[in-house]
GROMACS .gro file of C-alpha atoms in nm:
model
  328
    1MET     CA    1  -7.416 -19.804  11.382
    2SER     CA    2  -7.280 -19.564  11.085
    3ARG     CA    3  -7.439 -19.171  11.195
    4LEU     CA    4  -7.495 -19.124  10.823
    5MET     CA    5  -7.705 -19.417  10.667
    6HIS     CA    6  -7.871 -19.206  10.394
    7VAL     CA    7  -7.997 -19.322  10.094
    8THR     CA    8  -7.709 -19.315   9.819
    9ALA     CA    9  -7.836 -19.332   9.489
   10GLY     CA   10  -8.237 -19.186   9.330
   11PRO     CA   11  -8.419 -18.848   9.443
   12TYR     CA   12  -8.362 -18.888   9.740
   13ALA     CA   13  -7.957 -18.885   9.812
   14PRO     CA   14  -7.824 -18.587   9.942
   15PRO     CA   15  -7.618 -18.395   9.686
   16ALA     CA   16  -7.232 -18.327   9.751
   17ALA     CA   17  -7.185 -18.013   9.848
   18ARG     CA   18  -7.077 -17.682   9.679
   19ARG     CA   19  -6.872 -17.610  10.048
   20GLU     CA   20  -6.912 -17.718  10.405
   21LEU     CA   21  -6.866 -17.529  10.674
   22VAL     CA   22  -6.892 -17.486  11.040
   23ALA     CA   23  -7.082 -17.282  11.281
   24THR     CA   24  -6.984 -17.208  11.637
   25SER     CA   25  -7.301 -17.154  11.875
   26ALA     CA   26  -7.337 -16.940  12.183
   27ASP     CA   27  -7.176 -17.252  12.361
   28GLY     CA   28  -6.934 -17.321  12.187
   29SER     CA   29  -7.098 -17.624  11.967
   30ARG     CA   30  -7.002 -17.674  11.618
   31LEU     CA   31  -7.225 -17.691  11.407
   32HIS     CA   32  -7.218 -17.906  11.027
   33VAL     CA   33  -7.312 -17.647  10.718
   34GLU     CA   34  -7.348 -17.718  10.402
   35VAL     CA   35  -7.352 -17.466  10.099
   36HIS     CA   36  -7.528 -17.540   9.750
   37GLY     CA   37  -7.548 -17.337   9.456
   38GLU     CA   38  -7.453 -17.047   9.322
   39GLU     CA   39  -7.257 -16.800   9.470
   40GLY     CA   40  -7.441 -16.444   9.523
   41ALA     CA   41  -7.865 -16.616   9.436
   42PRO     CA   42  -8.086 -16.568   9.632
   43ALA     CA   43  -8.051 -16.725   9.997
   44VAL     CA   44  -8.251 -17.021  10.153
   45VAL     CA   45  -8.174 -17.159  10.501
   46LEU     CA   46  -8.311 -17.488  10.575
   47ALA     CA   47  -8.363 -17.633  10.927
   48HIS     CA   48  -8.458 -18.031  10.930
   49GLY     CA   49  -8.638 -18.203  11.294
   50TRP     CA   50  -8.628 -18.429  11.534
   51THR     CA   51  -8.367 -18.757  11.517
   52CYS     CA   52  -8.335 -18.613  11.077
   53SER     CA   53  -8.005 -18.441  10.897
   54THR     CA   54  -7.942 -18.228  10.605
   55ALA     CA   55  -8.003 -18.524  10.407
   56PHE     CA   56  -8.386 -18.506  10.464
   57TRP     CA   57  -8.395 -18.216  10.237
   58ALA     CA   58  -8.220 -18.418   9.953
   59ALA     CA   59  -8.506 -18.350   9.727
   60GLN     CA   60  -8.557 -17.959   9.823
   61ILE     CA   61  -8.183 -17.932   9.731
   62ARG     CA   62  -8.165 -18.068   9.444
   63ALA     CA   63  -8.431 -17.900   9.284
   64LEU     CA   64  -8.367 -17.517   9.462
   65THR     CA   65  -7.951 -17.493   9.337
   66THR     CA   66  -8.064 -17.372   9.018
   67GLY     CA   67  -8.158 -17.035   9.103
   68HIS     CA   68  -8.056 -17.016   9.509
   69ARG     CA   69  -7.772 -17.023   9.757
   70VAL     CA   70  -7.905 -17.364  10.019
   71ILE     CA   71  -7.776 -17.368  10.343
   72ALA     CA   72  -7.864 -17.650  10.501
   73TYR     CA   73  -7.716 -17.790  10.819
   74ASP     CA   74  -7.736 -18.071  11.143
   75GLN     CA   75  -7.909 -17.973  11.391
   76ARG     CA   76  -7.676 -17.992  11.701
   77GLY     CA   77  -7.660 -18.399  11.782
   78HIS     CA   78  -7.755 -18.515  11.465
   79GLY     CA   79  -7.525 -18.563  11.146
   80ARG     CA   80  -7.258 -18.445  11.109
   81SER     CA   81  -7.244 -18.189  11.375
   82PRO     CA   82  -7.150 -18.288  11.737
   83VAL     CA   83  -7.376 -18.401  12.050
   84GLY     CA   84  -7.273 -18.038  12.174
   85SER     CA   85  -7.302 -17.926  12.560
   86GLY     CA   86  -7.674 -17.878  12.601
   87TYR     CA   87  -8.018 -17.907  12.500
   88GLY     CA   88  -8.300 -17.670  12.475
   89THR     CA   89  -8.550 -17.417  12.289
   90ALA     CA   90  -8.262 -17.186  12.301
   91ALA     CA   91  -7.945 -17.410  12.221
   92LEU     CA   92  -8.200 -17.447  11.859
   93ALA     CA   93  -8.211 -17.065  11.858
   94ASP     CA   94  -7.822 -17.002  11.964
   95ASP     CA   95  -7.743 -17.229  11.651
   96LEU     CA   96  -7.944 -17.127  11.438
   97VAL     CA   97  -7.792 -16.747  11.496
   98ALA     CA   98  -7.500 -16.876  11.445
   99VAL     CA   99  -7.564 -17.062  11.117
  100LEU     CA  100  -7.729 -16.738  10.947
  101GLU     CA  101  -7.431 -16.531  11.089
  102ALA     CA  102  -7.160 -16.834  10.959
  103ALA     CA  103  -7.337 -16.876  10.620
  104LEU     CA  104  -7.482 -16.481  10.495
  105ALA     CA  105  -7.274 -16.120  10.447
  106PRO     CA  106  -7.381 -15.857  10.752
  107GLY     CA  107  -7.742 -15.764  10.638
  108GLU     CA  108  -7.811 -16.028  10.377
  109LYS     CA  109  -8.164 -16.175  10.443
  110ALA     CA  110  -8.279 -16.559  10.338
  111VAL     CA  111  -8.613 -16.762  10.351
  112VAL     CA  112  -8.529 -16.996  10.635
  113ALA     CA  113  -8.754 -17.320  10.622
  114GLY     CA  114  -8.755 -17.546  10.987
  115HIS     CA  115  -8.916 -17.901  10.921
  116SER     CA  116  -9.083 -18.051  11.280
  117MET     CA  117  -8.828 -17.893  11.541
  118GLY     CA  118  -8.665 -17.701  11.254
  119GLY     CA  119  -8.977 -17.480  11.278
  120MET     CA  120  -8.948 -17.476  11.675
  121THR     CA  121  -8.653 -17.378  11.579
  122ILE     CA  122  -8.771 -17.059  11.432
  123MET     CA  123  -9.024 -16.991  11.676
  124ALA     CA  124  -8.726 -17.017  11.961
  125ALA     CA  125  -8.483 -16.750  11.749
  126ALA     CA  126  -8.801 -16.504  11.624
  127ALA     CA  127  -8.690 -16.252  11.841
  128ARG     CA  128  -8.327 -16.281  11.793
  129PRO     CA  129  -8.197 -15.926  11.690
  130GLU     CA  130  -7.916 -16.198  11.426
  131PHE     CA  131  -8.329 -16.292  11.355
  132ALA     CA  132  -8.438 -15.993  11.267
  133GLU     CA  133  -8.128 -15.896  10.974
  134HIS     CA  134  -8.134 -16.231  10.777
  135VAL     CA  135  -8.428 -16.354  10.730
  136ALA     CA  136  -8.676 -16.203  10.529
  137ALA     CA  137  -8.940 -16.458  10.510
  138ALA     CA  138  -8.965 -16.863  10.645
  139LEU     CA  139  -9.211 -17.162  10.583
  140LEU     CA  140  -9.291 -17.394  10.936
  141CYS     CA  141  -9.306 -17.740  10.803
  142ASN     CA  142  -9.549 -18.028  11.043
  143THR     CA  143  -9.432 -17.884  11.328
  144GLY     CA  144  -9.569 -17.693  11.714
  145SER     CA  145  -9.556 -17.432  11.923
  146GLY     CA  146  -9.639 -17.664  12.196
  147ARG     CA  147  -9.845 -17.947  12.340
  148LEU     CA  148  -9.707 -18.206  12.157
  149VAL     CA  149  -9.758 -18.549  12.268
  150GLU     CA  150 -10.084 -18.437  12.396
  151GLU     CA  151 -10.200 -18.366  12.082
  152SER     CA  152 -10.020 -18.647  11.943
  153LEU     CA  153 -10.244 -18.906  11.775
  154VAL     CA  154  -9.946 -19.201  11.771
  155LEU     CA  155 -10.151 -19.362  12.040
  156PRO     CA  156 -10.499 -19.435  11.839
  157TRP     CA  157 -10.650 -19.429  12.216
  158ARG     CA  158 -10.865 -19.147  12.349
  159ALA     CA  159 -10.756 -18.869  12.504
  160GLY     CA  160 -10.624 -18.901  12.843
  161ARG     CA  161 -10.337 -18.923  13.095
  162ALA     CA  162 -10.265 -19.247  13.025
  163ARG     CA  163 -10.261 -19.223  12.610
  164THR     CA  164 -10.056 -18.903  12.722
  165ARG     CA  165  -9.772 -19.072  12.929
  166VAL     CA  166  -9.803 -19.409  12.696
  167THR     CA  167  -9.762 -19.162  12.448
  168GLY     CA  168  -9.411 -19.008  12.603
  169ALA     CA  169  -9.263 -19.292  12.662
  170VAL     CA  170  -9.304 -19.436  12.349
  171LEU     CA  171  -9.122 -19.111  12.181
  172GLY     CA  172  -8.878 -19.126  12.483
  173SER     CA  173  -8.742 -19.440  12.479
  174ARG     CA  174  -8.411 -19.474  12.550
  175ALA     CA  175  -8.436 -19.834  12.306
  176PRO     CA  176  -8.230 -19.827  11.983
  177LEU     CA  177  -8.395 -19.850  11.669
  178GLY     CA  178  -8.174 -20.116  11.531
  179PRO     CA  179  -8.126 -20.182  11.177
  180VAL     CA  180  -8.397 -20.079  10.912
  181THR     CA  181  -8.615 -20.359  10.861
  182PRO     CA  182  -8.952 -20.468  10.721
  183VAL     CA  183  -9.133 -20.442  11.045
  184ALA     CA  184  -8.920 -20.121  11.115
  185ARG     CA  185  -8.997 -19.968  10.847
  186ARG     CA  186  -9.332 -19.983  10.910
  187VAL     CA  187  -9.426 -19.908  11.172
  188LEU     CA  188  -9.272 -19.572  11.094
  189LYS     CA  189  -9.418 -19.545  10.853
  190TYR     CA  190  -9.728 -19.607  11.051
  191ALA     CA  191  -9.631 -19.305  11.295
  192THR     CA  192  -9.445 -19.066  11.078
  193MET     CA  193  -9.596 -19.055  10.660
  194GLY     CA  194  -9.917 -19.124  10.508
  195PRO     CA  195 -10.076 -19.480  10.430
  196GLY     CA  196 -10.013 -19.452  10.064
  197SER     CA  197  -9.654 -19.348  10.100
  198ALA     CA  198  -9.430 -19.512   9.876
  199PRO     CA  199  -9.181 -19.819   9.936
  200GLU     CA  200  -8.875 -19.531   9.772
  201LYS     CA  201  -8.966 -19.256  10.072
  202VAL     CA  202  -8.993 -19.523  10.343
  203GLU     CA  203  -8.621 -19.576  10.327
  204ALA     CA  204  -8.495 -19.266  10.298
  205CYS     CA  205  -8.700 -19.160  10.615
  206ALA     CA  206  -8.612 -19.494  10.813
  207ARG     CA  207  -8.240 -19.462  10.742
  208ILE     CA  208  -8.202 -19.136  10.836
  209VAL     CA  209  -8.374 -19.198  11.093
  210HIS     CA  210  -8.231 -19.473  11.212
  211ALA     CA  211  -7.855 -19.313  11.197
  212CYS     CA  212  -7.953 -19.083  11.469
  213PRO     CA  213  -7.777 -19.188  11.780
  214THR     CA  214  -8.044 -19.343  12.118
  215PRO     CA  215  -7.955 -19.051  12.347
  216VAL     CA  216  -7.929 -18.780  12.090
  217ARG     CA  217  -8.314 -18.891  12.060
  218HIS     CA  218  -8.389 -18.900  12.411
  219ALA     CA  219  -8.221 -18.621  12.497
  220TRP     CA  220  -8.444 -18.432  12.222
  221SER     CA  221  -8.740 -18.536  12.322
  222GLY     CA  222  -8.737 -18.476  12.641
  223VAL     CA  223  -8.730 -18.125  12.523
  224LEU     CA  224  -9.003 -18.157  12.300
  225ALA     CA  225  -9.189 -18.283  12.532
  226ALA     CA  226  -9.210 -17.958  12.729
  227LEU     CA  227  -9.198 -17.718  12.492
  228ASP     CA  228  -9.416 -17.434  12.532
  229LEU     CA  229  -9.300 -17.146  12.280
  230ASP     CA  230  -9.719 -17.012  12.210
  231ALA     CA  231  -9.542 -16.717  12.358
  232GLN     CA  232  -9.305 -16.674  12.084
  233LEU     CA  233  -9.499 -16.681  11.812
  234ALA     CA  234  -9.602 -16.270  11.836
  235ALA     CA  235  -9.186 -16.191  11.732
  236LEU     CA  236  -9.216 -16.381  11.413
  237THR     CA  237  -9.386 -16.107  11.252
  238VAL     CA  238  -9.122 -16.193  10.941
  239PRO     CA  239  -9.425 -16.312  10.619
  240THR     CA  240  -9.497 -16.661  10.730
  241ALA     CA  241  -9.593 -17.010  10.564
  242VAL     CA  242  -9.739 -17.297  10.683
  243ILE     CA  243  -9.772 -17.651  10.524
  244GLY     CA  244  -9.908 -17.909  10.711
  245GLY     CA  245 -10.054 -18.268  10.656
  246LYS     CA  246 -10.377 -18.413  10.736
  247SER     CA  247 -10.264 -18.726  10.852
  248ASP     CA  248  -9.945 -18.620  11.030
  249ARG     CA  249 -10.008 -18.848  11.350
  250LEU     CA  250  -9.692 -18.646  11.536
  251THR     CA  251  -9.778 -18.317  11.497
  252PRO     CA  252 -10.181 -18.308  11.310
  253ILE     CA  253 -10.345 -18.078  11.131
  254VAL     CA  254 -10.426 -17.885  11.448
  255HIS     CA  255 -10.151 -17.757  11.490
  256ALA     CA  256 -10.131 -17.583  11.147
  257ARG     CA  257 -10.458 -17.401  11.196
  258GLY     CA  258 -10.321 -17.349  11.535
  259LEU     CA  259  -9.977 -17.165  11.394
  260ALA     CA  260 -10.196 -16.976  11.095
  261ALA     CA  261 -10.439 -16.815  11.326
  262ALA     CA  262 -10.157 -16.746  11.564
  263LEU     CA  263  -9.919 -16.566  11.351
  264PRO     CA  264  -9.917 -16.221  11.330
  265ASN     CA  265  -9.806 -16.254  10.894
  266CYS     CA  266  -9.944 -16.538  10.784
  267VAL     CA  267  -9.890 -16.539  10.441
  268GLY     CA  268 -10.046 -16.947  10.382
  269LEU     CA  269 -10.154 -17.212  10.493
  270THR     CA  270 -10.161 -17.512  10.298
  271GLU     CA  271 -10.286 -17.806  10.433
  272LEU     CA  272 -10.194 -18.194  10.208
  273THR     CA  273 -10.434 -18.448  10.186
  274GLY     CA  274 -10.248 -18.818  10.299
  275VAL     CA  275  -9.931 -18.695  10.378
  276GLY     CA  276  -9.807 -18.743  10.708
  277HIS     CA  277  -9.530 -18.581  10.894
  278MET     CA  278  -9.242 -18.597  10.667
  279SER     CA  279  -9.385 -18.372  10.451
  280PRO     CA  280  -9.060 -18.289  10.218
  281ILE     CA  281  -9.003 -18.592  10.151
  282GLU     CA  282  -9.387 -18.707  10.112
  283ALA     CA  283  -9.450 -18.440   9.925
  284PRO     CA  284  -9.147 -18.306   9.781
  285GLU     CA  285  -9.294 -18.049   9.528
  286ALA     CA  286  -9.523 -17.840   9.722
  287VAL     CA  287  -9.274 -17.822   9.997
  288THR     CA  288  -9.054 -17.704   9.712
  289ALA     CA  289  -9.288 -17.446   9.552
  290ALA     CA  290  -9.363 -17.271   9.902
  291VAL     CA  291  -8.991 -17.243   9.949
  292ARG     CA  292  -8.941 -17.074   9.627
  293GLU     CA  293  -9.282 -16.838   9.639
  294LEU     CA  294  -9.145 -16.655   9.929
  295ALA     CA  295  -8.774 -16.610   9.774
  296GLU     CA  296  -8.891 -16.549   9.499
  297VAL     CA  297  -9.176 -16.203   9.633
  298TYR     CA  298  -8.944 -16.183   9.951
  299LEU     CA  299  -8.649 -16.190   9.835
  300ALA     CA  300  -8.653 -16.068   9.488
  301PRO     CA  301  -8.798 -15.678   9.382
  302VAL     CA  302  -9.096 -15.660   9.416
  303ALA     CA  303  -9.268 -15.570   9.064
  304PRO     CA  304  -9.640 -15.393   9.057
  305VAL     CA  305  -9.965 -15.445   9.138
  306PRO     CA  306 -10.122 -15.540   8.873
  307VAL     CA  307 -10.455 -15.259   8.795
  308GLY     CA  308 -10.753 -15.423   8.621
  309PRO     CA  309 -10.908 -15.754   8.552
  310ASP     CA  310 -10.566 -15.951   8.597
  311SER     CA  311 -10.499 -15.820   8.912
  312LEU     CA  312 -10.852 -16.011   9.105
  313ASP     CA  313 -10.558 -16.326   9.219
  314SER     CA  314 -10.352 -16.108   9.338
  315PRO     CA  315 -10.265 -16.123   9.715
  316ASP     CA  316 -10.449 -15.767   9.780
  317SER     CA  317 -10.717 -15.922   9.580
  318PRO     CA  318 -11.018 -15.974   9.790
  319ASN     CA  319 -11.056 -16.253   9.543
  320HIS     CA  320 -10.685 -16.382   9.686
  321GLN     CA  321 -10.703 -16.767   9.850
  322PRO     CA  322 -10.356 -16.757  10.038
  323ALA     CA  323 -10.497 -17.096  10.218
  324LYS     CA  324 -10.548 -17.353  10.025
  325GLU     CA  325 -10.528 -17.758   9.957
  326LYS     CA  326 -10.321 -18.023   9.831
  327THR     CA  327 -10.302 -18.365   9.707
  328PRO     CA  328  -9.945 -18.435   9.634
   0.00000   0.00000   0.00000
């Protein structure tokens, strides 16, 4: 089966990169990196989640390339990045650091956005000196720092050891996903997307997920099942926004709320009504807007805070409401 099964037309088809490069991680693993947009523009780095690829960010790349330099990479074993020599949260951190070092100039800052396992990548790398050197702000989408299997709602049973055990077995299955069939689309939509997701969005997600090699999917599922990044949250001190889907079964909204409460410098929690786990595809405008806002605030020169009646909704105002609920 092809490693690249993504859609080839429409808003969810990945645009061609302006240039490509290879980042070499600490253990020698090679990572496929794409650079889109304008050289010298404010930089945005995108880290996708489990079983996905750079194609997952097609809508954000297409929207952000005007005025930004967008850097997207394939996690090891995904997309066009080879398997590498090992799996684990340290490897995730090593890989992100390698991408930052390869794609950014010394001292250059970027906004880093991570979806699902990509968000976990950001948490895992937060204490690294290279992260401090290159990251101005972060966005965590549909992610959590631990208890992923225990909190999952993929199986509609009452919480307990049996559900946890079966959920882990389902998510970590060694069975090939096979071709994208009508049944496969229904299963993927139920497990990972909101009930109102449009067919073209389900198709885009299914093609991306089904392209992930079975051994890679299984190996990373073991890492995620044992995930415990709670202690690393204290090191994520850059301004960080959080997005969660209120219909997310894989990382239910309790994770987003927990992250927002635990982060040292959370600058907003957005809860998306009717959206599941795949927010960059299900609600692309909301995710793009969050990235763009972080880039404008933390990468562009900071404008003076207005004084007077017009300043009531400034970030320093007691009336400012960073946490919001949206219906895409």
